[in-house]
Amino acid sequence: MSQRPEEDTVACTVENRIAWVSFNRPEKRNCMSPKLNRQMKRVLEELEFRDDVGVVVLVGEGTAWSAGMDLKEYFRDNEEKGLGAMRQAQREAYGWWERLRWFEKPTIAMVNGWCFGGAYGPLFGCDLAVAAEDAQFGLSEINWGILPGGGASKIIVELTGFRNAMYHAMMGENIDGRKAAEWGLVNEAVPADRLKARVAEIAGVLLGKNPHALRSTKWAIRRVREMTFDNSMDYLVRAQEAANFFDNDGRKEATRQFIDDKAFKPGLGAYDLNKVRD
Ligand code: COA
């Protein structure tokens, strides 16, 4: 099955406004080949503005989430072809991770199994991440003689502390889902047989929130990470004003439901999105 057609390297089903997008090379532990990278970008772009999709979940078929970059089809084959081919392959991979980081809709990584090296790119690209307790995370690059590229070195420092990052990258030892949650690589770890249900539960909560507010919130959290405090304050004023351009009615309706109707309490849950007034 090494010649899996490009369009089959990613699978996608939409159920109840949740798009379950899979790395679909289980026989290769879902490692990312140029074909998979190209197809993933297509699939994500197709989902981004669909009205029947509110949340995207990135999962792995079989025993892996993703075993990182394809050492043959991404690295060796392109290195043999030369610099131009390597740069193109990098652009294709980095391109869809970048799309994912700034995706219009909430995204969740459902890490069901192996997660290595380059897979930290899409892991970080997803807004939230839930792992199976027995999933395995590793920066295996050191074990085959390279540094953690493709953003992985940056990502491990961003998501966890300096000492953990250094140990993880230098030792080439894996950590399980529980440890990944402790370190901050994922939000939480649950037993494998509860993973899909827990992710669906989180997605269900997100589907009940104002989608415009979710988009501006997730982008704000990513942007302010790299800003000074004062720049963040300024950015957030401007981002909220820009968000009002897309949806000025939502928060007014929510305020009415709380202050006038006493129909909900924002401290305890979201307002009723389906209630539209003239
Ligand atoms: N690149 C290319 N091929 C890979 C791959 C990768 N990153 N990961 C797995 N494969 C291939 C194997 O070569 C094997 O191919 P084959 O059936 O043609 O021999 C197939 O996927 C199954 O892998 P296998 O090693 O037999 O599965 P396993 O379940 O015993 O072990 C891993 C799973 C993930 C521990 C092991 O495959 C592995 O160490 N992969 C490399 C992880 C890595 O370092 N990634 C690079 C990060 S940049």
GROMACS .gro file of C-alpha atoms and ligand atoms in nm:
model
  326
    1MET     CA    1   0.000   0.000   0.000
    2SER     CA    2   0.304   0.232  -0.026
    3GLN     CA    3   0.154   0.374  -0.344
    4ARG     CA    4  -0.165   0.496  -0.175
    5PRO     CA    5  -0.312   0.761  -0.406
    6GLU     CA    6  -0.267   1.119  -0.290
    7GLU     CA    7  -0.641   1.172  -0.230
    8ASP     CA    8  -0.649   0.870   0.004
    9THR     CA    9  -0.373   0.992   0.234
   10VAL     CA   10  -0.629   1.193   0.431
   11ALA     CA   11  -0.979   1.080   0.528
   12CYS     CA   12  -1.264   1.299   0.644
   13THR     CA   13  -1.614   1.247   0.777
   14VAL     CA   14  -1.851   1.514   0.903
   15GLU     CA   15  -2.099   1.423   1.178
   16ASN     CA   16  -2.307   1.668   1.376
   17ARG     CA   17  -2.097   1.965   1.259
   18ILE     CA   18  -1.771   1.799   1.368
   19ALA     CA   19  -1.523   1.720   1.088
   20TRP     CA   20  -1.310   1.420   1.183
   21VAL     CA   21  -1.001   1.457   0.963
   22SER     CA   22  -0.759   1.162   0.968
   23PHE     CA   23  -0.397   1.113   0.880
   24ASN     CA   24  -0.470   0.808   0.667
   25ARG     CA   25  -0.148   0.613   0.613
   26PRO     CA   26  -0.182   0.366   0.902
   27GLU     CA   27   0.049   0.118   0.728
   28LYS     CA   28   0.322   0.386   0.750
   29ARG     CA   29   0.214   0.500   1.096
   30ASN     CA   30   0.069   0.814   0.933
   31CYS     CA   31   0.408   0.967   0.868
   32MET     CA   32   0.380   1.280   0.658
   33SER     CA   33   0.478   1.238   0.293
   34PRO     CA   34   0.459   1.521   0.040
   35LYS     CA   35   0.138   1.364  -0.091
   36LEU     CA   36  -0.022   1.367   0.252
   37ASN     CA   37   0.091   1.725   0.312
   38ARG     CA   38  -0.062   1.843  -0.015
   39GLN     CA   39  -0.386   1.656   0.046
   40MET     CA   40  -0.419   1.778   0.404
   41LYS     CA   41  -0.399   2.140   0.289
   42ARG     CA   42  -0.672   2.075   0.032
   43VAL     CA   43  -0.898   1.904   0.286
   44LEU     CA   44  -0.856   2.176   0.548
   45GLU     CA   45  -0.920   2.454   0.298
   46GLU     CA   46  -1.234   2.277   0.177
   47LEU     CA   47  -1.366   2.255   0.534
   48GLU     CA   48  -1.278   2.606   0.642
   49PHE     CA   49  -1.585   2.790   0.515
   50ARG     CA   50  -1.840   2.508   0.508
   51ASP     CA   51  -2.158   2.595   0.697
   52ASP     CA   52  -2.208   2.236   0.811
   53VAL     CA   53  -1.870   2.230   0.992
   54GLY     CA   54  -1.814   2.404   1.325
   55VAL     CA   55  -1.514   2.219   1.469
   56VAL     CA   56  -1.229   2.022   1.310
   57VAL     CA   57  -1.070   1.726   1.489
   58LEU     CA   58  -0.738   1.589   1.366
   59VAL     CA   59  -0.702   1.217   1.431
   60GLY     CA   60  -0.481   0.929   1.318
   61GLU     CA   61  -0.596   0.604   1.160
   62GLY     CA   62  -0.461   0.291   1.327
   63THR     CA   63  -0.200   0.289   1.602
   64ALA     CA   64  -0.042   0.625   1.529
   65TRP     CA   65  -0.145   0.987   1.538
   66SER     CA   66   0.154   1.064   1.316
   67ALA     CA   67   0.509   0.924   1.317
   68GLY     CA   68   0.639   1.262   1.198
   69MET     CA   69   0.798   1.330   0.863
   70ASP     CA   70   0.834   1.047   0.614
   71LEU     CA   71   1.205   0.965   0.630
   72LYS     CA   72   1.197   0.825   0.278
   73GLU     CA   73   0.945   1.027   0.076
   74TYR     CA   74   0.992   1.361   0.254
   75PHE     CA   75   1.364   1.353   0.344
   76ARG     CA   76   1.566   1.103   0.141
   77ASP     CA   77   1.385   1.120  -0.193
   78ASN     CA   78   1.384   1.500  -0.196
   79GLU     CA   79   1.743   1.532  -0.078
   80GLU     CA   80   1.841   1.314  -0.374
   81LYS     CA   81   1.650   1.545  -0.608
   82GLY     CA   82   1.818   1.858  -0.471
   83LEU     CA   83   1.756   2.183  -0.290
   84GLY     CA   84   1.456   2.288  -0.497
   85ALA     CA   85   1.268   1.967  -0.416
   86MET     CA   86   1.354   1.997  -0.046
   87ARG     CA   87   1.231   2.354  -0.031
   88GLN     CA   88   0.908   2.261  -0.207
   89ALA     CA   89   0.846   1.974   0.034
   90GLN     CA   90   0.913   2.205   0.330
   91ARG     CA   91   0.671   2.465   0.194
   92GLU     CA   92   0.399   2.202   0.150
   93ALA     CA   93   0.440   2.073   0.505
   94TYR     CA   94   0.488   2.407   0.679
   95GLY     CA   95   0.208   2.553   0.466
   96TRP     CA   96  -0.071   2.336   0.603
   97TRP     CA   97   0.059   2.364   0.962
   98GLU     CA   98   0.045   2.739   0.923
   99ARG     CA   99  -0.312   2.714   0.781
  100LEU     CA  100  -0.402   2.506   1.084
  101ARG     CA  101  -0.254   2.755   1.332
  102TRP     CA  102  -0.472   3.031   1.187
  103PHE     CA  103  -0.773   2.818   1.095
  104GLU     CA  104  -1.108   2.997   1.098
  105LYS     CA  105  -1.270   2.735   1.320
  106PRO     CA  106  -1.171   2.567   1.646
  107THR     CA  107  -0.942   2.267   1.603
  108ILE     CA  108  -0.868   1.975   1.834
  109ALA     CA  109  -0.583   1.724   1.811
  110MET     CA  110  -0.706   1.381   1.919
  111VAL     CA  111  -0.376   1.205   1.980
  112ASN     CA  112  -0.458   0.837   1.971
  113GLY     CA  113  -0.106   0.692   1.941
  114TRP     CA  114   0.249   0.765   1.822
  115CYS     CA  115   0.331   1.134   1.787
  116PHE     CA  116   0.686   1.210   1.675
  117GLY     CA  117   0.902   1.500   1.563
  118GLY     CA  118   0.739   1.677   1.270
  119ALA     CA  119   0.397   1.584   1.409
  120TYR     CA  120   0.455   1.846   1.678
  121GLY     CA  121   0.383   2.099   1.398
  122PRO     CA  122   0.016   2.001   1.356
  123LEU     CA  123  -0.008   1.927   1.730
  124PHE     CA  124   0.079   2.289   1.801
  125GLY     CA  125  -0.137   2.397   1.507
  126CYS     CA  126  -0.447   2.263   1.682
  127ASP     CA  127  -0.602   2.489   1.943
  128LEU     CA  128  -0.674   2.212   2.190
  129ALA     CA  129  -0.528   1.863   2.228
  130VAL     CA  130  -0.648   1.553   2.407
  131ALA     CA  131  -0.436   1.237   2.419
  132ALA     CA  132  -0.493   0.875   2.504
  133GLU     CA  133  -0.310   0.803   2.829
  134ASP     CA  134  -0.095   0.547   2.649
  135ALA     CA  135  -0.016   0.763   2.344
  136GLN     CA  136   0.358   0.812   2.296
  137PHE     CA  137   0.523   1.147   2.227
  138GLY     CA  138   0.884   1.180   2.121
  139LEU     CA  139   1.140   1.409   1.965
  140SER     CA  140   1.315   1.117   1.801
  141GLU     CA  141   1.532   1.335   1.578
  142ILE     CA  142   1.833   1.294   1.806
  143ASN     CA  143   1.800   0.916   1.762
  144TRP     CA  144   1.857   0.940   1.389
  145GLY     CA  145   2.107   1.221   1.392
  146ILE     CA  146   1.931   1.548   1.324
  147LEU     CA  147   1.798   1.836   1.532
  148PRO     CA  148   1.423   1.881   1.588
  149GLY     CA  149   1.343   2.100   1.287
  150GLY     CA  150   1.013   2.190   1.126
  151GLY     CA  151   0.939   2.406   1.426
  152ALA     CA  152   0.962   2.117   1.673
  153SER     CA  153   1.240   2.274   1.886
  154LYS     CA  154   1.044   2.597   1.912
  155ILE     CA  155   0.720   2.414   1.986
  156ILE     CA  156   0.859   2.206   2.271
  157VAL     CA  157   1.000   2.520   2.436
  158GLU     CA  158   0.670   2.702   2.385
  159LEU     CA  159   0.459   2.423   2.531
  160THR     CA  160   0.671   2.309   2.823
  161GLY     CA  161   0.947   2.431   3.049
  162PHE     CA  162   1.311   2.474   2.951
  163ARG     CA  163   1.442   2.171   3.142
  164ASN     CA  164   1.170   1.939   3.011
  165ALA     CA  165   1.224   2.067   2.658
  166MET     CA  166   1.599   2.016   2.678
  167TYR     CA  167   1.567   1.666   2.826
  168HIS     CA  168   1.301   1.565   2.572
  169ALA     CA  169   1.504   1.687   2.273
  170MET     CA  170   1.844   1.562   2.390
  171MET     CA  171   1.753   1.223   2.534
  172GLY     CA  172   1.521   1.095   2.261
  173GLU     CA  173   1.304   0.924   2.522
  174ASN     CA  174   0.929   0.911   2.474
  175ILE     CA  175   0.668   1.033   2.721
  176ASP     CA  176   0.314   0.899   2.745
  177GLY     CA  177  -0.011   1.092   2.724
  178ARG     CA  178  -0.030   1.146   3.100
  179LYS     CA  179   0.316   1.303   3.110
  180ALA     CA  180   0.234   1.506   2.797
  181ALA     CA  181  -0.064   1.654   2.983
  182GLU     CA  182   0.154   1.724   3.289
  183TRP     CA  183   0.407   1.901   3.067
  184GLY     CA  184   0.142   2.100   2.875
  185LEU     CA  185   0.180   1.936   2.534
  186VAL     CA  186  -0.190   1.844   2.552
  187ASN     CA  187  -0.480   1.968   2.763
  188GLU     CA  188  -0.561   1.632   2.913
  189ALA     CA  189  -0.512   1.258   2.878
  190VAL     CA  190  -0.792   1.005   2.905
  191PRO     CA  191  -0.810   0.626   2.872
  192ALA     CA  192  -0.800   0.528   2.504
  193ASP     CA  193  -1.153   0.389   2.507
  194ARG     CA  194  -1.289   0.726   2.623
  195LEU     CA  195  -1.081   0.943   2.389
  196LYS     CA  196  -1.331   0.993   2.108
  197ALA     CA  197  -1.622   1.054   2.346
  198ARG     CA  198  -1.423   1.314   2.541
  199VAL     CA  199  -1.318   1.493   2.223
  200ALA     CA  200  -1.677   1.490   2.095
  201GLU     CA  201  -1.787   1.635   2.430
  202ILE     CA  202  -1.538   1.923   2.403
  203ALA     CA  203  -1.635   1.983   2.040
  204GLY     CA  204  -2.001   1.990   2.146
  205VAL     CA  205  -1.931   2.267   2.396
  206LEU     CA  206  -1.745   2.468   2.130
  207LEU     CA  207  -2.037   2.427   1.890
  208GLY     CA  208  -2.256   2.603   2.145
  209LYS     CA  209  -2.039   2.917   2.151
  210ASN     CA  210  -2.056   3.219   1.922
  211PRO     CA  211  -1.831   3.119   1.626
  212HIS     CA  212  -1.711   3.475   1.561
  213ALA     CA  213  -1.609   3.513   1.923
  214LEU     CA  214  -1.431   3.177   1.912
  215ARG     CA  215  -1.232   3.275   1.604
  216SER     CA  216  -1.121   3.609   1.745
  217THR     CA  217  -1.045   3.450   2.082
  218LYS     CA  218  -0.822   3.174   1.946
  219TRP     CA  219  -0.636   3.416   1.721
  220ALA     CA  220  -0.594   3.660   2.011
  221ILE     CA  221  -0.446   3.391   2.234
  222ARG     CA  222  -0.194   3.296   1.964
  223ARG     CA  223  -0.103   3.657   1.883
  224VAL     CA  224  -0.059   3.790   2.237
  225ARG     CA  225   0.184   3.510   2.328
  226GLU     CA  226   0.453   3.695   2.137
  227MET     CA  227   0.361   4.052   2.232
  228THR     CA  228   0.456   4.287   2.512
  229PHE     CA  229   0.179   4.359   2.761
  230ASP     CA  230   0.103   4.703   2.621
  231ASN     CA  231   0.102   4.579   2.263
  232SER     CA  232  -0.141   4.305   2.370
  233MET     CA  233  -0.374   4.558   2.529
  234ASP     CA  234  -0.377   4.759   2.210
  235TYR     CA  235  -0.417   4.453   1.987
  236LEU     CA  236  -0.713   4.327   2.191
  237VAL     CA  237  -0.898   4.658   2.165
  238ARG     CA  238  -0.853   4.657   1.791
  239ALA     CA  239  -0.931   4.286   1.753
  240GLN     CA  240  -1.260   4.327   1.941
  241GLU     CA  241  -1.353   4.627   1.729
  242ALA     CA  242  -1.275   4.429   1.414
  243ALA     CA  243  -1.476   4.132   1.548
  244ASN     CA  244  -1.776   4.362   1.597
  245PHE     CA  245  -1.768   4.424   1.224
  246PHE     CA  246  -1.847   4.055   1.166
  247ASP     CA  247  -2.091   4.012   1.451
  248ASN     CA  248  -2.226   4.310   1.637
  249ASP     CA  249  -2.556   4.142   1.725
  250GLY     CA  250  -2.428   3.839   1.912
  251ARG     CA  251  -2.298   4.010   2.223
  252LYS     CA  252  -2.595   4.250   2.229
  253GLU     CA  253  -2.832   3.954   2.220
  254ALA     CA  254  -2.629   3.782   2.491
  255THR     CA  255  -2.638   4.093   2.708
  256ARG     CA  256  -3.019   4.112   2.663
  257GLN     CA  257  -3.062   3.747   2.754
  258PHE     CA  258  -2.861   3.803   3.074
  259ILE     CA  259  -2.962   4.154   3.188
  260ASP     CA  260  -3.320   4.182   3.059
  261ASP     CA  261  -3.452   3.826   3.021
  262LYS     CA  262  -3.244   3.671   3.298
  263ALA     CA  263  -3.241   3.365   3.072
  264PHE     CA  264  -2.879   3.261   3.133
  265LYS     CA  265  -2.569   3.351   3.333
  266PRO     CA  266  -2.245   3.400   3.132
  267GLY     CA  267  -2.050   3.273   3.432
  268LEU     CA  268  -2.228   2.939   3.400
  269GLY     CA  269  -2.260   2.880   3.024
  270ALA     CA  270  -2.322   3.028   2.678
  271TYR     CA  271  -2.625   3.228   2.564
  272ASP     CA  272  -2.881   3.077   2.329
  273LEU     CA  273  -2.731   3.127   1.983
  274ASN     CA  274  -3.053   3.027   1.809
  275LYS     CA  275  -3.258   3.309   1.952
  276VAL     CA  276  -3.257   3.583   1.690
  277ARG     CA  277  -3.445   3.907   1.745
  278ASP     CA  278  -3.551   4.178   1.504
  279COA     N1  279   0.912   0.765   0.790
  279COA     C1  280   0.907   0.666   0.697
  279COA     N2  281   0.850   0.546   0.722
  279COA     C2  282   0.799   0.526   0.844
  279COA     C3  283   0.802   0.624   0.945
  279COA     C4  284   0.862   0.748   0.913
  279COA     N3  285   0.866   0.850   1.001
  279COA     N4  286   0.744   0.574   1.055
  279COA     C5  287   0.705   0.450   1.025
  279COA     N5  288   0.738   0.420   0.896
  279COA     C6  289   0.713   0.298   0.822
  279COA     C7  290   0.812   0.187   0.855
  279COA     O1  291   0.930   0.202   0.780
  279COA     C8  292   0.731   0.064   0.817
  279COA     O2  293   0.733   0.052   0.677
  279COA     P1  294   0.734  -0.095   0.606
  279COA     O3  295   0.608  -0.162   0.650
  279COA     O4  296   0.740  -0.065   0.461
  279COA     O5  297   0.857  -0.163   0.661
  279COA     C9  298   0.590   0.103   0.857
  279COA     O6  299   0.586   0.245   0.862
  279COA    C10  300   0.548   0.051   0.993
  279COA     O7  301   0.646   0.094   1.086
  279COA     P2  302   0.703   0.000   1.201
  279COA     O8  303   0.831   0.062   1.246
  279COA     O9  304   0.707  -0.141   1.156
  279COA    O10  305   0.586   0.016   1.309
  279COA     P3  306   0.591  -0.003   1.468
  279COA    O11  307   0.448   0.008   1.511
  279COA    O12  308   0.667  -0.124   1.505
  279COA    O13  309   0.673   0.124   1.524
  279COA    C11  310   0.722   0.360   1.536
  279COA    C12  311   0.614   0.252   1.519
  279COA    C13  312   0.647   0.493   1.515
  279COA    C14  313   0.781   0.354   1.677
  279COA    C15  314   0.836   0.342   1.432
  279COA    O14  315   0.778   0.323   1.303
  279COA    C16  316   0.928   0.461   1.424
  279COA    O15  317   1.018   0.473   1.506
  279COA     N6  318   0.906   0.553   1.326
  279COA    C17  319   0.989   0.667   1.309
  279COA    C18  320   0.950   0.777   1.405
  279COA    C19  321   1.035   0.900   1.379
  279COA    O16  322   1.147   0.906   1.422
  279COA     N7  323   0.981   0.996   1.304
  279COA    C20  324   1.057   1.104   1.250
  279COA    C21  325   1.023   1.229   1.314
  279COA     S1  326   1.083   1.367   1.218
   0.00000   0.00000   0.00000
